[in-house]
Tab-separated table of C-alpha atoms and ligand atoms in Angstrom:
chain	number	residue	atom	x	y	z
A	14	UNK	CA	-23.891	-18.161	-40.430
A	15	UNK	CA	-22.810	-14.798	-38.979
A	16	UNK	CA	-20.177	-14.870	-36.216
A	17	UNK	CA	-22.437	-12.914	-33.883
A	18	UNK	CA	-26.189	-12.818	-33.280
A	19	UNK	CA	-28.007	-9.507	-33.884
A	20	UNK	CA	-27.615	-6.995	-31.072
A	21	UNK	CA	-30.124	-7.691	-28.303
A	22	UNK	CA	-31.065	-4.431	-26.518
A	23	UNK	CA	-32.196	-6.497	-23.525
A	24	UNK	CA	-28.772	-8.070	-22.943
A	25	UNK	CA	-27.557	-7.908	-19.350
A	26	UNK	CA	-24.917	-5.194	-19.893
A	27	UNK	CA	-27.351	-2.914	-21.763
A	28	UNK	CA	-29.730	-3.286	-18.839
A	29	UNK	CA	-26.899	-2.454	-16.436
A	30	UNK	CA	-25.839	0.760	-18.193
A	31	UNK	CA	-29.486	1.840	-18.474
A	32	UNK	CA	-29.602	1.327	-14.661
A	33	UNK	CA	-32.440	-1.196	-14.972
A	34	UNK	CA	-30.438	-3.640	-12.884
A	35	UNK	CA	-27.684	-2.892	-10.375
A	36	UNK	CA	-23.962	-3.435	-10.634
A	37	UNK	CA	-20.977	-2.991	-8.356
A	38	UNK	CA	-19.793	0.146	-10.128
A	39	UNK	CA	-16.197	1.356	-10.094
A	40	UNK	CA	-16.247	4.117	-12.754
A	41	UNK	CA	-18.580	6.026	-15.061
A	42	UNK	CA	-18.162	8.839	-17.544
A	43	UNK	CA	-19.991	10.066	-20.642
A	44	UNK	CA	-18.874	7.071	-22.716
A	45	UNK	CA	-18.257	4.097	-20.457
A	46	UNK	CA	-19.346	2.273	-17.342
A	47	UNK	CA	-17.106	-0.087	-15.367
A	48	UNK	CA	-18.152	-2.556	-12.697
A	49	UNK	CA	-16.883	-5.651	-10.899
A	50	UNK	CA	-17.464	-8.955	-12.668
A	51	UNK	CA	-20.124	-10.965	-10.830
A	52	UNK	CA	-17.998	-14.142	-11.106
A	53	UNK	CA	-14.427	-12.858	-10.727
A	54	UNK	CA	-11.580	-14.885	-12.227
A	55	UNK	CA	-8.877	-12.905	-10.376
A	56	UNK	CA	-8.629	-10.825	-7.179
A	57	UNK	CA	-9.480	-7.798	-9.333
A	58	UNK	CA	-11.833	-8.453	-12.246
A	59	UNK	CA	-13.576	-5.425	-13.693
A	60	UNK	CA	-15.631	-5.100	-16.867
A	61	UNK	CA	-15.642	-1.924	-18.954
A	62	UNK	CA	-18.522	-1.356	-21.372
A	63	UNK	CA	-19.489	1.420	-23.777
A	64	UNK	CA	-22.724	3.157	-22.728
A	65	UNK	CA	-24.138	2.756	-26.201
A	66	UNK	CA	-26.283	0.012	-27.617
A	67	UNK	CA	-25.426	-1.832	-30.790
A	68	UNK	CA	-21.800	-2.959	-30.445
A	69	UNK	CA	-21.780	-6.705	-29.924
A	70	UNK	CA	-18.054	-7.380	-29.527
A	71	UNK	CA	-14.584	-5.908	-30.013
A	72	UNK	CA	-14.786	-6.760	-33.694
A	73	UNK	CA	-18.031	-4.793	-34.064
A	74	UNK	CA	-16.926	-1.877	-31.865
A	75	UNK	CA	-13.511	-1.446	-33.492
A	76	UNK	CA	-15.011	-1.565	-36.991
A	77	UNK	CA	-18.136	0.530	-36.481
A	78	UNK	CA	-17.952	2.841	-33.471
A	79	UNK	CA	-17.091	6.524	-34.000
A	80	UNK	CA	-13.446	7.421	-33.428
A	81	UNK	CA	-14.257	9.565	-30.387
A	82	UNK	CA	-16.060	6.656	-28.716
A	83	UNK	CA	-13.151	4.287	-29.407
A	84	UNK	CA	-10.602	6.782	-28.080
A	85	UNK	CA	-12.715	7.528	-25.010
A	86	UNK	CA	-13.167	3.824	-24.313
A	87	UNK	CA	-9.456	3.024	-24.343
A	88	UNK	CA	-8.565	6.190	-22.404
A	89	UNK	CA	-11.083	5.131	-19.750
A	90	UNK	CA	-9.671	1.589	-19.518
A	91	UNK	CA	-6.277	3.066	-18.590
A	92	UNK	CA	-7.849	5.467	-16.075
A	93	UNK	CA	-9.792	2.641	-14.447
A	94	UNK	CA	-6.738	0.359	-14.222
A	95	UNK	CA	-4.811	3.176	-12.514
A	96	UNK	CA	-7.760	3.902	-10.188
A	97	UNK	CA	-7.702	0.227	-9.235
A	98	UNK	CA	-3.978	0.575	-8.454
A	99	UNK	CA	-2.973	-2.040	-11.017
A	100	UNK	CA	-0.462	-0.179	-13.171
A	101	UNK	CA	2.638	-0.847	-11.028
A	102	UNK	CA	2.274	-4.623	-10.526
A	103	UNK	CA	0.531	-5.197	-13.847
A	104	UNK	CA	-2.736	-6.401	-15.278
A	105	UNK	CA	-4.292	-8.172	-18.232
A	106	UNK	CA	-6.909	-6.937	-20.699
A	107	UNK	CA	-9.209	-9.413	-22.443
A	108	UNK	CA	-11.915	-8.815	-25.040
A	109	UNK	CA	-13.593	-12.062	-26.068
A	110	UNK	CA	-15.065	-12.151	-29.559
A	111	UNK	CA	-17.623	-14.744	-30.653
A	112	UNK	CA	-17.482	-18.502	-30.309
A	113	UNK	CA	-13.768	-19.206	-30.289
A	114	UNK	CA	-13.204	-16.269	-27.939
A	115	UNK	CA	-15.672	-17.760	-25.474
A	116	UNK	CA	-17.876	-14.660	-25.530
A	117	UNK	CA	-21.000	-14.987	-23.362
A	118	UNK	CA	-22.501	-11.480	-23.371
A	119	UNK	CA	-22.909	-9.813	-26.760
A	120	UNK	CA	-22.440	-6.224	-25.680
A	121	UNK	CA	-18.790	-5.247	-26.228
A	122	UNK	CA	-16.796	-5.296	-23.010
A	123	UNK	CA	-13.192	-5.356	-21.878
A	124	UNK	CA	-12.073	-7.410	-18.900
A	125	UNK	CA	-9.431	-5.880	-16.605
A	126	UNK	CA	-7.805	-8.615	-14.529
A	127	UNK	CA	-5.141	-8.243	-11.861
A	128	UNK	CA	-4.262	-8.394	-8.204
A	129	UNK	CA	-1.894	-11.385	-8.502
A	130	UNK	CA	0.435	-12.943	-11.105
A	131	UNK	CA	-1.962	-14.293	-13.718
A	132	UNK	CA	0.288	-16.975	-15.162
A	133	UNK	CA	0.105	-18.316	-18.681
A	134	UNK	CA	-1.916	-16.195	-21.066
A	135	UNK	CA	-4.038	-19.095	-22.314
A	136	UNK	CA	-4.364	-22.693	-21.194
A	137	UNK	CA	-5.638	-25.173	-23.765
B	219	LIG	P1	-17.535	-12.792	-21.817
B	219	LIG	O1	-17.329	-14.270	-21.742
B	219	LIG	O2	-16.319	-12.057	-22.311
B	219	LIG	O3	-18.792	-12.440	-22.599
B	219	LIG	O4	-17.715	-12.301	-20.330
B	219	LIG	C1	-18.934	-12.047	-19.710
B	219	LIG	C2	-18.649	-11.784	-18.252
B	219	LIG	O5	-19.784	-11.170	-17.672
B	219	LIG	C3	-18.337	-13.026	-17.426
B	219	LIG	O6	-17.028	-12.886	-16.848
B	219	LIG	C4	-19.430	-13.033	-16.342
B	219	LIG	O7	-18.944	-13.455	-15.102
B	219	LIG	C5	-19.856	-11.566	-16.324
B	219	LIG	N1	-21.215	-11.283	-15.892
B	219	LIG	C6	-22.364	-11.886	-16.312
B	219	LIG	N2	-23.429	-11.311	-15.730
B	219	LIG	C7	-22.956	-10.303	-14.952
B	219	LIG	C8	-23.562	-9.325	-14.104
B	219	LIG	N3	-24.893	-9.255	-13.936
B	219	LIG	N4	-22.753	-8.444	-13.459
B	219	LIG	C9	-21.414	-8.507	-13.607
B	219	LIG	N5	-20.795	-9.407	-14.400
B	219	LIG	C10	-21.542	-10.293	-15.045
């Protein structure tokens, strides 16, 4: 059984970057779109996604995306965190992969979380 289902072009984040459904946008460039999480887990909770279909998770993106897309993605995450004013007090990045990561949406995305001390990294 594969770790991930096949890429679904109708997943919610693909529909958001194609502008078929709205989001609370905070940043966009040629490669990425960033928007507030609809169910925030911290005072600041932003999702960053590549504006390209096909990459289901971090595992998929890091293995298969072109180097320029990977570089642009991570450069943008830093820009967005600074735009949100998080770099001085700190923030956390999360990319959930597959079942054990608790991934819900199978279009690669990075969570940027901040705005207060976030405590223990993982509670089990
Ligand atoms: P993950 O568990 O890493 O796949 O995270 C998916 C995230 O997407 C969750 O934090 C959800 O709250 C968030 N989410 C789901 N639907 C939307 C939406 N329409 N707009 C913004 N965030 C969403």
